[in-house]
Amino acid sequence: MNNSLELPVNQKDRLQTAVSNNKSLSLDHKHTFYQWMTEHEKLLRHIITGFEAKPAIQDELFQEISLNIWRAIPSFRQDSAVKTFIARIAHNVLATHVAKAVKSIKSEQTLSEISIEAEQDTVQPTPYQALDQQQRQQRLTSAIQKLTLEQQQVITLALEGMSYQEVSEVLAISTNLVGVRLQRAKQALTQKLAVN
Amino acid sequence: MTSHIEHENEELNQVSSDSHQDSELQWAELTKDWQSQTYPKTDIKQLIKQTKRRVKAAKYWLAVDIIGTMAIIIGFFIALFFYENDKATLYYLGFGSIVTSIFCIHTVNFRIRGWRQLSDSPDQAIHNAIKNAESSKRYLNLCKISCYILLPAVNWYLFEVSTLAEKPILPPLLFINVFVAGMWGASHYYLVKRKKEIKQLKSFL
């Protein structure tokens, strides 16, 4: 009699544990995503601007990358840094995008279109300095968008301050190859900037 | 003479060192400009909601696919054991079970492969995109072929059923033929699109 009563209770306990485990996993997933996106939003936004000029498509790409990050969270292993893991997912999406889309080379983002909510530097430049800086930034992104895919990949990561080792982890290539590609990319970038 | 050469070498080294310093300086300026770029801040909470919605929608459609396939297979077995005299329905459901199972397996494989490729090497991204587009092309070809088989099969089934039920055959016949034609048209449209995409991706390699 007792046995027949205990079994459902045990099952109920197991079910409750499973449900609470699921809930905590879901919360962890959400929390991890929130933390990762908050910490690396700047990195993602910057990388995207190196590959795509149109703000509307940049937003679509950001959402696509976010979705892929959300899906990839369970496959994240602690053996790599979050930054390189996220950058790798972003570069996967962006490489496909560049290959599929006819690149829009001319930057269509005018100065007035840049959001007023945008993050500002800690040291506030004078209006003249800010304008000058924005123009240089536009020239830089426009020049990067004209590079080849391989060059875009190494240059955007190097500009983010990543080491050769980190770039090699993101792109799954040797550090020597990173050095060679980066050298060529820098030369190409200098030429494009000189033309601009 | 020797001191002259040494002097020239020193000058050359100086020039080379200066140019290295210049390029380092230029790179440092570029890095500073790049890292201080402004960007529109994202509402992460809203992004989570949006992302969850998209994941749920993808799971929902996959579930609809699987449940639909299971329903047709169960329907076939019910017809096989309880309505064995209704040959038309039996053949129709049997054929439907095979076709929908093929489509369902294809869809599940496609999605699983897509999820596995998320954190793959970016060097493989274009190869993966070609593989996915080719898989999608095969799926669409299958859709078109199934239309060629479905059209006579459905017409035959409706004809068989209408002779037994003695109901007017024209409205359902018209509906199903337009539906199959629409399915063929949509498959053809996406097939042409996919072929263009594959050509473009291959030209990029």
mmCIF file of C-alpha atoms in Angstrom:
data_model
loop_
_atom_site.group_PDB
_atom_site.id
_atom_site.type_symbol
_atom_site.label_atom_id
_atom_site.label_comp_id
_atom_site.label_asym_id
_atom_site.label_seq_id
_atom_site.Cartn_x
_atom_site.Cartn_y
_atom_site.Cartn_z
ATOM 1 C CA MET A 1 0.000 0.000 0.000
ATOM 2 C CA ASN A 2 2.736 2.370 1.040
ATOM 3 C CA ASN A 3 4.814 1.401 -1.952
ATOM 4 C CA SER A 4 2.008 2.212 -4.327
ATOM 5 C CA LEU A 5 1.717 5.665 -2.782
ATOM 6 C CA GLU A 6 5.462 6.370 -2.682
ATOM 7 C CA LEU A 7 6.054 5.818 -6.367
ATOM 8 C CA PRO A 8 3.911 8.700 -7.615
ATOM 9 C CA VAL A 9 5.424 10.973 -4.945
ATOM 10 C CA ASN A 10 8.934 10.063 -6.148
ATOM 11 C CA GLN A 11 7.901 10.651 -9.719
ATOM 12 C CA LYS A 12 6.403 13.996 -8.756
ATOM 13 C CA ASP A 13 9.653 14.975 -7.001
ATOM 14 C CA ARG A 14 11.694 13.986 -10.031
ATOM 15 C CA LEU A 15 9.342 15.916 -12.292
ATOM 16 C CA GLN A 16 9.586 19.000 -10.059
ATOM 17 C CA THR A 17 13.403 18.737 -10.027
ATOM 18 C CA ALA A 18 13.438 18.401 -13.802
ATOM 19 C CA VAL A 19 11.164 21.423 -14.191
ATOM 20 C CA SER A 20 13.247 23.532 -11.774
ATOM 21 C CA ASN A 21 16.462 22.408 -13.536
ATOM 22 C CA ASN A 22 14.958 23.426 -16.847
ATOM 23 C CA LYS A 23 13.942 26.784 -15.403
ATOM 24 C CA SER A 24 17.417 27.434 -13.982
ATOM 25 C CA LEU A 25 19.022 26.368 -17.284
ATOM 26 C CA SER A 26 16.720 28.757 -19.115
ATOM 27 C CA LEU A 27 17.584 31.534 -16.639
ATOM 28 C CA ASP A 28 21.302 30.790 -16.998
ATOM 29 C CA HIS A 29 20.970 30.867 -20.761
ATOM 30 C CA LYS A 30 19.181 34.212 -20.626
ATOM 31 C CA HIS A 31 21.609 35.617 -18.079
ATOM 32 C CA THR A 32 24.654 34.474 -20.086
ATOM 33 C CA PHE A 33 23.223 35.977 -23.266
ATOM 34 C CA TYR A 34 22.446 39.260 -21.507
ATOM 35 C CA GLN A 35 25.960 39.431 -20.048
ATOM 36 C CA TRP A 36 27.698 38.514 -23.309
ATOM 37 C CA MET A 37 25.688 40.946 -25.414
ATOM 38 C CA THR A 38 26.152 43.796 -22.940
ATOM 39 C CA GLU A 39 29.908 43.216 -22.797
ATOM 40 C CA HIS A 40 30.517 42.621 -26.494
ATOM 41 C CA GLU A 41 27.903 44.763 -28.251
ATOM 42 C CA LYS A 42 30.544 47.341 -29.131
ATOM 43 C CA LEU A 43 32.826 44.690 -30.653
ATOM 44 C CA LEU A 44 29.969 43.283 -32.738
ATOM 45 C CA ARG A 45 28.763 46.682 -33.942
ATOM 46 C CA HIS A 46 32.298 47.687 -34.924
ATOM 47 C CA ILE A 47 33.004 44.464 -36.785
ATOM 48 C CA ILE A 48 29.716 44.750 -38.685
ATOM 49 C CA THR A 49 30.555 48.280 -39.892
ATOM 50 C CA GLY A 50 33.726 46.867 -41.473
ATOM 51 C CA PHE A 51 31.642 44.585 -43.680
ATOM 52 C CA GLU A 52 28.417 46.468 -44.406
ATOM 53 C CA ALA A 53 27.741 50.138 -45.068
ATOM 54 C CA LYS A 54 23.934 50.333 -44.892
ATOM 55 C CA PRO A 55 22.610 50.908 -41.355
ATOM 56 C CA ALA A 56 19.411 48.901 -41.967
ATOM 57 C CA ILE A 57 21.394 45.858 -43.118
ATOM 58 C CA GLN A 58 23.834 46.370 -40.250
ATOM 59 C CA ASP A 59 20.881 46.016 -37.854
ATOM 60 C CA GLU A 60 19.671 42.864 -39.623
ATOM 61 C CA LEU A 61 23.161 41.383 -39.373
ATOM 62 C CA PHE A 62 23.349 42.297 -35.684
ATOM 63 C CA GLN A 63 20.070 40.473 -35.063
ATOM 64 C CA GLU A 64 21.210 37.470 -37.099
ATOM 65 C CA ILE A 65 24.457 37.282 -35.131
ATOM 66 C CA SER A 66 22.540 37.649 -31.840
ATOM 67 C CA LEU A 67 20.264 34.756 -32.812
ATOM 68 C CA ASN A 68 23.271 32.575 -33.649
ATOM 69 C CA ILE A 69 24.950 33.488 -30.362
ATOM 70 C CA TRP A 70 21.773 32.525 -28.473
ATOM 71 C CA ARG A 71 21.697 29.160 -30.239
ATOM 72 C CA ALA A 72 25.427 28.563 -29.772
ATOM 73 C CA ILE A 73 25.515 29.212 -26.003
ATOM 74 C CA PRO A 74 25.043 25.501 -25.085
ATOM 75 C CA SER A 75 27.989 24.540 -27.316
ATOM 76 C CA PHE A 76 30.361 27.021 -25.642
ATOM 77 C CA ARG A 77 33.351 25.294 -24.042
ATOM 78 C CA GLN A 78 35.466 27.028 -21.428
ATOM 79 C CA ASP A 79 38.658 26.335 -23.427
ATOM 80 C CA SER A 80 38.192 29.509 -25.484
ATOM 81 C CA ALA A 81 37.509 33.094 -24.447
ATOM 82 C CA VAL A 82 33.964 34.449 -24.808
ATOM 83 C CA LYS A 83 35.302 37.310 -26.918
ATOM 84 C CA THR A 84 36.854 34.993 -29.520
ATOM 85 C CA PHE A 85 33.802 32.692 -29.472
ATOM 86 C CA ILE A 86 31.475 35.620 -30.180
ATOM 87 C CA ALA A 87 33.795 37.102 -32.811
ATOM 88 C CA ARG A 88 33.934 33.722 -34.566
ATOM 89 C CA ILE A 89 30.130 33.488 -34.745
ATOM 90 C CA ALA A 90 29.970 37.056 -36.072
ATOM 91 C CA HIS A 91 32.615 36.377 -38.730
ATOM 92 C CA ASN A 92 30.729 33.264 -39.846
ATOM 93 C CA VAL A 93 27.602 35.321 -40.503
ATOM 94 C CA LEU A 94 29.524 38.187 -42.072
ATOM 95 C CA ALA A 95 31.620 36.014 -44.411
ATOM 96 C CA THR A 96 28.434 34.478 -45.790
ATOM 97 C CA HIS A 97 26.828 37.902 -46.052
ATOM 98 C CA VAL A 98 29.753 39.333 -48.030
ATOM 99 C CA ALA A 99 29.764 36.355 -50.379
ATOM 100 C CA LYS A 100 25.995 36.483 -50.933
ATOM 101 C CA ALA A 101 25.376 40.206 -51.152
ATOM 102 C CA VAL A 102 26.649 42.633 -53.687
ATOM 103 C CA LYS A 103 28.619 44.858 -51.401
ATOM 104 C CA SER A 104 27.428 48.386 -51.014
ATOM 105 C CA ILE A 105 30.748 50.174 -51.075
ATOM 106 C CA LYS A 106 29.615 53.709 -50.604
ATOM 107 C CA SER A 107 28.787 54.447 -47.036
ATOM 108 C CA GLU A 108 25.273 55.804 -46.947
ATOM 109 C CA GLN A 109 25.408 56.811 -43.333
ATOM 110 C CA THR A 110 25.588 60.544 -43.076
ATOM 111 C CA LEU A 111 26.770 62.325 -39.988
ATOM 112 C CA SER A 112 23.249 63.352 -39.050
ATOM 113 C CA GLU A 113 22.127 59.717 -39.142
ATOM 114 C CA ILE A 114 24.454 58.659 -36.374
ATOM 115 C CA SER A 115 22.292 58.071 -33.336
ATOM 116 C CA ILE A 116 22.378 60.686 -30.616
ATOM 117 C CA GLU A 117 22.096 57.816 -28.172
ATOM 118 C CA ALA A 118 25.445 56.575 -29.409
ATOM 119 C CA GLU A 119 28.116 55.850 -26.886
ATOM 120 C CA GLN A 120 30.479 58.766 -26.389
ATOM 121 C CA ASP A 121 34.160 58.862 -25.556
ATOM 122 C CA THR A 122 35.056 59.466 -21.930
ATOM 123 C CA VAL A 123 37.060 62.548 -23.003
ATOM 124 C CA GLN A 124 34.658 64.845 -24.832
ATOM 125 C CA PRO A 125 36.276 66.317 -27.961
ATOM 126 C CA THR A 126 35.495 69.804 -29.203
ATOM 127 C CA PRO A 127 32.846 69.977 -32.008
ATOM 128 C CA TYR A 128 35.604 70.584 -34.565
ATOM 129 C CA GLN A 129 37.632 67.628 -33.279
ATOM 130 C CA ALA A 130 34.524 65.432 -33.197
ATOM 131 C CA LEU A 131 33.633 66.283 -36.787
ATOM 132 C CA ASP A 132 37.184 65.617 -37.888
ATOM 133 C CA GLN A 133 37.238 62.322 -36.027
ATOM 134 C CA GLN A 134 33.891 61.220 -37.483
ATOM 135 C CA GLN A 135 35.123 62.011 -40.981
ATOM 136 C CA ARG A 136 38.283 59.975 -40.392
ATOM 137 C CA GLN A 137 36.198 57.113 -38.989
ATOM 138 C CA GLN A 138 33.934 57.167 -42.043
ATOM 139 C CA ARG A 139 36.949 57.131 -44.361
ATOM 140 C CA LEU A 140 38.394 54.221 -42.387
ATOM 141 C CA THR A 141 35.211 52.081 -42.449
ATOM 142 C CA SER A 142 34.662 52.906 -46.112
ATOM 143 C CA ALA A 143 38.255 51.822 -46.922
ATOM 144 C CA ILE A 144 37.861 48.587 -44.914
ATOM 145 C CA GLN A 145 34.620 47.790 -46.738
ATOM 146 C CA LYS A 146 36.571 47.902 -50.010
ATOM 147 C CA LEU A 147 39.142 45.295 -48.885
ATOM 148 C CA THR A 148 38.908 41.599 -49.722
ATOM 149 C CA LEU A 149 37.066 39.322 -47.285
ATOM 150 C CA GLU A 150 40.297 37.854 -45.865
ATOM 151 C CA GLN A 151 41.729 41.317 -45.334
ATOM 152 C CA GLN A 152 38.495 42.593 -43.769
ATOM 153 C CA GLN A 153 38.515 39.668 -41.349
ATOM 154 C CA VAL A 154 42.020 40.218 -39.979
ATOM 155 C CA ILE A 155 41.931 43.997 -40.006
ATOM 156 C CA THR A 156 38.636 44.340 -38.081
ATOM 157 C CA LEU A 157 39.880 41.978 -35.384
ATOM 158 C CA ALA A 158 43.316 43.607 -35.174
ATOM 159 C CA LEU A 159 41.737 47.052 -34.923
ATOM 160 C CA GLU A 160 39.699 45.744 -32.002
ATOM 161 C CA GLY A 161 43.021 45.189 -30.260
ATOM 162 C CA MET A 162 43.101 41.391 -30.574
ATOM 163 C CA SER A 163 46.474 39.647 -30.472
ATOM 164 C CA TYR A 164 47.726 37.365 -33.284
ATOM 165 C CA GLN A 165 46.829 34.400 -31.082
ATOM 166 C CA GLU A 166 43.242 35.638 -30.592
ATOM 167 C CA VAL A 167 42.800 36.416 -34.297
ATOM 168 C CA SER A 168 44.092 32.946 -35.166
ATOM 169 C CA GLU A 169 41.560 31.408 -32.736
ATOM 170 C CA VAL A 170 38.676 33.379 -34.241
ATOM 171 C CA LEU A 171 39.553 32.612 -37.853
ATOM 172 C CA ALA A 172 40.919 29.096 -37.192
ATOM 173 C CA ILE A 173 44.187 29.819 -39.034
ATOM 174 C CA SER A 174 47.840 29.760 -37.892
ATOM 175 C CA THR A 175 49.407 32.801 -36.208
ATOM 176 C CA ASN A 176 51.948 32.999 -39.051
ATOM 177 C CA LEU A 177 49.150 33.243 -41.571
ATOM 178 C CA VAL A 178 47.537 35.956 -39.430
ATOM 179 C CA GLY A 179 50.810 37.899 -39.622
ATOM 180 C CA VAL A 180 51.026 37.556 -43.407
ATOM 181 C CA ARG A 181 47.380 38.455 -43.985
ATOM 182 C CA LEU A 182 47.513 41.380 -41.583
ATOM 183 C CA GLN A 183 50.628 42.799 -43.223
ATOM 184 C CA ARG A 184 48.948 42.658 -46.654
ATOM 185 C CA ALA A 185 45.730 44.059 -45.242
ATOM 186 C CA LYS A 186 47.542 46.999 -43.661
ATOM 187 C CA GLN A 187 49.274 47.803 -46.957
ATOM 188 C CA ALA A 188 45.992 47.582 -48.870
ATOM 189 C CA LEU A 189 44.252 49.741 -46.263
ATOM 190 C CA THR A 190 46.959 52.398 -46.458
ATOM 191 C CA GLN A 191 46.563 52.510 -50.258
ATOM 192 C CA LYS A 192 42.776 52.802 -50.028
ATOM 193 C CA LEU A 193 43.037 55.550 -47.425
ATOM 194 C CA ALA A 194 45.486 57.431 -49.627
ATOM 195 C CA VAL A 195 43.035 57.238 -52.570
ATOM 196 C CA ASN A 196 40.143 58.421 -50.370
ATOM 197 C CA MET B 1 85.500 55.026 -47.871
ATOM 198 C CA THR B 2 84.529 52.526 -45.134
ATOM 199 C CA SER B 3 83.294 55.309 -42.886
ATOM 200 C CA HIS B 4 81.217 56.672 -45.773
ATOM 201 C CA ILE B 5 79.500 53.275 -46.259
ATOM 202 C CA GLU B 6 78.923 52.988 -42.504
ATOM 203 C CA HIS B 7 77.428 56.464 -42.515
ATOM 204 C CA GLU B 8 75.110 55.510 -45.399
ATOM 205 C CA ASN B 9 74.041 52.319 -43.606
ATOM 206 C CA GLU B 10 73.310 54.287 -40.472
ATOM 207 C CA GLU B 11 71.192 56.717 -42.478
ATOM 208 C CA LEU B 12 69.354 53.821 -44.135
ATOM 209 C CA ASN B 13 68.686 52.223 -40.749
ATOM 210 C CA GLN B 14 67.503 55.557 -39.427
ATOM 211 C CA VAL B 15 65.120 55.990 -42.385
ATOM 212 C CA SER B 16 63.841 52.419 -42.002
ATOM 213 C CA SER B 17 63.350 52.879 -38.261
ATOM 214 C CA ASP B 18 61.568 56.217 -38.851
ATOM 215 C CA SER B 19 59.264 54.658 -41.422
ATOM 216 C CA HIS B 20 58.514 51.751 -39.050
ATOM 217 C CA GLN B 21 57.731 54.251 -36.289
ATOM 218 C CA ASP B 22 55.530 56.220 -38.706
ATOM 219 C CA SER B 23 53.546 53.145 -39.684
ATOM 220 C CA GLU B 24 53.211 52.140 -36.004
ATOM 221 C CA LEU B 25 51.974 55.632 -35.225
ATOM 222 C CA GLN B 26 49.531 55.552 -38.125
ATOM 223 C CA TRP B 27 48.247 52.134 -37.003
ATOM 224 C CA ALA B 28 47.820 53.414 -33.443
ATOM 225 C CA GLU B 29 45.786 56.369 -34.746
ATOM 226 C CA LEU B 30 43.634 54.071 -36.888
ATOM 227 C CA THR B 31 43.051 51.774 -33.908
ATOM 228 C CA LYS B 32 42.067 54.738 -31.755
ATOM 229 C CA ASP B 33 39.640 56.010 -34.415
ATOM 230 C CA TRP B 34 38.190 52.529 -34.931
ATOM 231 C CA GLN B 35 37.664 51.833 -31.254
ATOM 232 C CA SER B 36 36.094 55.214 -30.557
ATOM 233 C CA GLN B 37 33.429 54.760 -33.244
ATOM 234 C CA THR B 38 29.936 55.577 -32.048
ATOM 235 C CA TYR B 39 27.226 52.954 -32.357
ATOM 236 C CA PRO B 40 23.496 52.767 -31.648
ATOM 237 C CA LYS B 41 22.914 51.226 -28.219
ATOM 238 C CA THR B 42 20.730 48.146 -28.238
ATOM 239 C CA ASP B 43 17.998 47.420 -25.720
ATOM 240 C CA ILE B 44 19.316 43.972 -24.746
ATOM 241 C CA LYS B 45 16.104 42.991 -22.916
ATOM 242 C CA GLN B 46 14.126 43.723 -26.073
ATOM 243 C CA LEU B 47 16.729 41.812 -28.085
ATOM 244 C CA ILE B 48 16.287 38.775 -25.818
ATOM 245 C CA LYS B 49 12.511 38.879 -26.333
ATOM 246 C CA GLN B 50 12.940 39.157 -30.082
ATOM 247 C CA THR B 51 15.529 36.369 -30.213
ATOM 248 C CA LYS B 52 13.380 34.063 -28.086
ATOM 249 C CA ARG B 53 10.416 34.728 -30.392
ATOM 250 C CA ARG B 54 12.489 33.794 -33.465
ATOM 251 C CA VAL B 55 13.816 30.621 -31.818
ATOM 252 C CA LYS B 56 10.286 29.652 -30.744
ATOM 253 C CA ALA B 57 8.915 30.273 -34.244
ATOM 254 C CA ALA B 58 11.614 28.045 -35.791
ATOM 255 C CA LYS B 59 10.886 25.294 -33.243
ATOM 256 C CA TYR B 60 7.130 25.672 -33.816
ATOM 257 C CA TRP B 61 7.423 25.139 -37.579
ATOM 258 C CA LEU B 62 9.701 22.154 -37.048
ATOM 259 C CA ALA B 63 7.172 20.687 -34.592
ATOM 260 C CA VAL B 64 4.342 21.292 -37.106
ATOM 261 C CA ASP B 65 6.383 19.424 -39.733
ATOM 262 C CA ILE B 66 7.031 16.436 -37.465
ATOM 263 C CA ILE B 67 3.487 16.261 -36.036
ATOM 264 C CA GLY B 68 1.990 16.549 -39.542
ATOM 265 C CA THR B 69 4.169 13.685 -40.775
ATOM 266 C CA MET B 70 3.303 11.541 -37.756
ATOM 267 C CA ALA B 71 -0.434 12.253 -38.294
ATOM 268 C CA ILE B 72 -0.268 11.081 -41.922
ATOM 269 C CA ILE B 73 1.636 7.917 -40.954
ATOM 270 C CA ILE B 74 -0.845 7.151 -38.124
ATOM 271 C CA GLY B 75 -3.708 7.865 -40.551
ATOM 272 C CA PHE B 76 -2.214 5.393 -42.994
ATOM 273 C CA PHE B 77 -2.030 2.640 -40.352
ATOM 274 C CA ILE B 78 -5.594 3.369 -39.196
ATOM 275 C CA ALA B 79 -6.777 3.092 -42.798
ATOM 276 C CA LEU B 80 -4.714 -0.076 -43.270
ATOM 277 C CA PHE B 81 -6.268 -1.859 -40.284
ATOM 278 C CA PHE B 82 -9.803 -0.437 -40.147
ATOM 279 C CA TYR B 83 -10.697 0.777 -43.655
ATOM 280 C CA GLU B 84 -8.890 -1.684 -45.860
ATOM 281 C CA ASN B 85 -11.668 -1.577 -48.459
ATOM 282 C CA ASP B 86 -11.174 2.116 -49.119
ATOM 283 C CA LYS B 87 -8.264 1.489 -51.508
ATOM 284 C CA ALA B 88 -8.099 5.080 -52.781
ATOM 285 C CA THR B 89 -7.550 6.586 -49.302
ATOM 286 C CA LEU B 90 -5.147 3.805 -48.438
ATOM 287 C CA TYR B 91 -2.939 4.419 -51.499
ATOM 288 C CA TYR B 92 -3.171 8.163 -51.023
ATOM 289 C CA LEU B 93 -2.097 8.038 -47.355
ATOM 290 C CA GLY B 94 0.609 5.458 -48.099
ATOM 291 C CA PHE B 95 2.084 7.651 -50.794
ATOM 292 C CA GLY B 96 1.684 10.728 -48.575
ATOM 293 C CA SER B 97 3.487 9.005 -45.671
ATOM 294 C CA ILE B 98 6.543 8.257 -47.805
ATOM 295 C CA VAL B 99 6.722 11.716 -49.368
ATOM 296 C CA THR B 100 6.171 13.680 -46.113
ATOM 297 C CA SER B 101 8.685 11.469 -44.273
ATOM 298 C CA ILE B 102 11.341 12.290 -46.882
ATOM 299 C CA PHE B 103 10.557 16.007 -46.558
ATOM 300 C CA CYS B 104 10.562 15.845 -42.755
ATOM 301 C CA ILE B 105 13.925 14.027 -42.543
ATOM 302 C CA HIS B 106 15.377 16.548 -44.969
ATOM 303 C CA THR B 107 14.108 19.508 -42.894
ATOM 304 C CA VAL B 108 15.377 18.092 -39.578
ATOM 305 C CA ASN B 109 18.824 17.316 -41.075
ATOM 306 C CA PHE B 110 19.008 20.781 -42.579
ATOM 307 C CA ARG B 111 18.254 22.462 -39.250
ATOM 308 C CA ILE B 112 20.632 20.285 -37.233
ATOM 309 C CA ARG B 113 23.444 20.958 -39.716
ATOM 310 C CA GLY B 114 22.720 24.696 -39.518
ATOM 311 C CA TRP B 115 22.940 24.692 -35.704
ATOM 312 C CA ARG B 116 26.205 22.721 -35.772
ATOM 313 C CA GLN B 117 27.813 25.245 -38.129
ATOM 314 C CA LEU B 118 27.180 28.278 -35.904
ATOM 315 C CA SER B 119 30.646 28.380 -34.346
ATOM 316 C CA ASP B 120 32.471 26.688 -37.210
ATOM 317 C CA SER B 121 35.612 28.236 -38.688
ATOM 318 C CA PRO B 122 34.812 31.429 -40.655
ATOM 319 C CA ASP B 123 37.079 30.059 -43.409
ATOM 320 C CA GLN B 124 34.435 27.360 -43.873
ATOM 321 C CA ALA B 125 31.510 29.797 -43.825
ATOM 322 C CA ILE B 126 31.218 30.130 -47.592
ATOM 323 C CA HIS B 127 31.645 26.375 -48.145
ATOM 324 C CA ASN B 128 28.932 25.800 -45.549
ATOM 325 C CA ALA B 129 26.681 28.374 -47.214
ATOM 326 C CA ILE B 130 27.164 26.581 -50.569
ATOM 327 C CA LYS B 131 26.360 23.217 -48.956
ATOM 328 C CA ASN B 132 23.214 24.672 -47.360
ATOM 329 C CA ALA B 133 22.090 26.322 -50.586
ATOM 330 C CA GLU B 134 22.654 23.063 -52.485
ATOM 331 C CA SER B 135 20.699 21.155 -49.874
ATOM 332 C CA SER B 136 17.901 23.704 -50.227
ATOM 333 C CA LYS B 137 18.090 23.285 -54.025
ATOM 334 C CA ARG B 138 17.651 19.518 -53.675
ATOM 335 C CA TYR B 139 14.664 20.107 -51.366
ATOM 336 C CA LEU B 140 13.030 22.444 -53.877
ATOM 337 C CA ASN B 141 13.689 20.004 -56.718
ATOM 338 C CA LEU B 142 12.027 17.343 -54.606
ATOM 339 C CA CYS B 143 9.041 19.679 -54.132
ATOM 340 C CA LYS B 144 8.741 20.133 -57.893
ATOM 341 C CA ILE B 145 9.025 16.390 -58.583
ATOM 342 C CA SER B 146 6.457 15.635 -55.880
ATOM 343 C CA CYS B 147 4.079 18.050 -57.658
ATOM 344 C CA TYR B 148 4.384 15.977 -60.870
ATOM 345 C CA ILE B 149 3.518 12.825 -58.901
ATOM 346 C CA LEU B 150 0.952 14.531 -56.657
ATOM 347 C CA LEU B 151 -1.090 16.007 -59.505
ATOM 348 C CA PRO B 152 -2.235 12.719 -61.150
ATOM 349 C CA ALA B 153 -2.427 10.990 -57.741
ATOM 350 C CA VAL B 154 -4.696 13.653 -56.233
ATOM 351 C CA ASN B 155 -6.891 13.855 -59.326
ATOM 352 C CA TRP B 156 -7.265 10.088 -59.328
ATOM 353 C CA TYR B 157 -8.067 10.095 -55.599
ATOM 354 C CA LEU B 158 -10.707 12.811 -55.944
ATOM 355 C CA PHE B 159 -12.234 11.039 -58.916
ATOM 356 C CA GLU B 160 -12.419 7.752 -56.940
ATOM 357 C CA VAL B 161 -13.906 9.441 -53.873
ATOM 358 C CA SER B 162 -16.459 11.439 -55.900
ATOM 359 C CA THR B 163 -17.774 8.283 -57.607
ATOM 360 C CA LEU B 164 -18.433 6.774 -54.186
ATOM 361 C CA ALA B 165 -19.808 9.921 -52.535
ATOM 362 C CA GLU B 166 -21.721 11.097 -55.637
ATOM 363 C CA LYS B 167 -20.866 14.723 -54.973
ATOM 364 C CA PRO B 168 -19.866 17.370 -57.589
ATOM 365 C CA ILE B 169 -16.203 16.873 -58.373
ATOM 366 C CA LEU B 170 -15.385 20.230 -59.982
ATOM 367 C CA PRO B 171 -14.853 22.540 -56.929
ATOM 368 C CA PRO B 172 -12.410 20.232 -55.058
ATOM 369 C CA LEU B 173 -10.709 19.335 -58.335
ATOM 370 C CA LEU B 174 -10.221 22.989 -59.198
ATOM 371 C CA PHE B 175 -8.987 23.831 -55.709
ATOM 372 C CA ILE B 176 -6.441 21.030 -55.528
ATOM 373 C CA ASN B 177 -5.073 21.677 -59.027
ATOM 374 C CA VAL B 178 -4.632 25.386 -58.341
ATOM 375 C CA PHE B 179 -2.995 24.507 -55.007
ATOM 376 C CA VAL B 180 -0.506 22.095 -56.600
ATOM 377 C CA ALA B 181 0.213 24.586 -59.400
ATOM 378 C CA GLY B 182 0.868 27.268 -56.756
ATOM 379 C CA MET B 183 3.200 24.909 -54.904
ATOM 380 C CA TRP B 184 5.085 24.197 -58.126
ATOM 381 C CA GLY B 185 5.319 27.920 -58.941
ATOM 382 C CA ALA B 186 6.670 28.821 -55.495
ATOM 383 C CA SER B 187 9.191 25.952 -55.605
ATOM 384 C CA HIS B 188 10.347 27.040 -59.057
ATOM 385 C CA TYR B 189 10.725 30.685 -57.951
ATOM 386 C CA TYR B 190 12.878 29.762 -54.951
ATOM 387 C CA LEU B 191 14.833 27.226 -57.000
ATOM 388 C CA VAL B 192 15.854 29.922 -59.503
ATOM 389 C CA LYS B 193 16.804 32.185 -56.583
ATOM 390 C CA ARG B 194 18.851 29.445 -54.918
ATOM 391 C CA LYS B 195 20.679 28.617 -58.185
ATOM 392 C CA LYS B 196 21.688 32.280 -58.537
ATOM 393 C CA GLU B 197 22.869 32.295 -54.928
ATOM 394 C CA ILE B 198 25.016 29.175 -55.446
ATOM 395 C CA LYS B 199 26.556 30.670 -58.592
ATOM 396 C CA GLN B 200 27.405 33.866 -56.714
ATOM 397 C CA LEU B 201 28.843 32.006 -53.720
ATOM 398 C CA LYS B 202 30.986 29.774 -55.952
ATOM 399 C CA SER B 203 32.300 32.760 -57.867
ATOM 400 C CA PHE B 204 33.487 34.196 -54.556
ATOM 401 C CA LEU B 205 35.807 31.249 -53.774
#
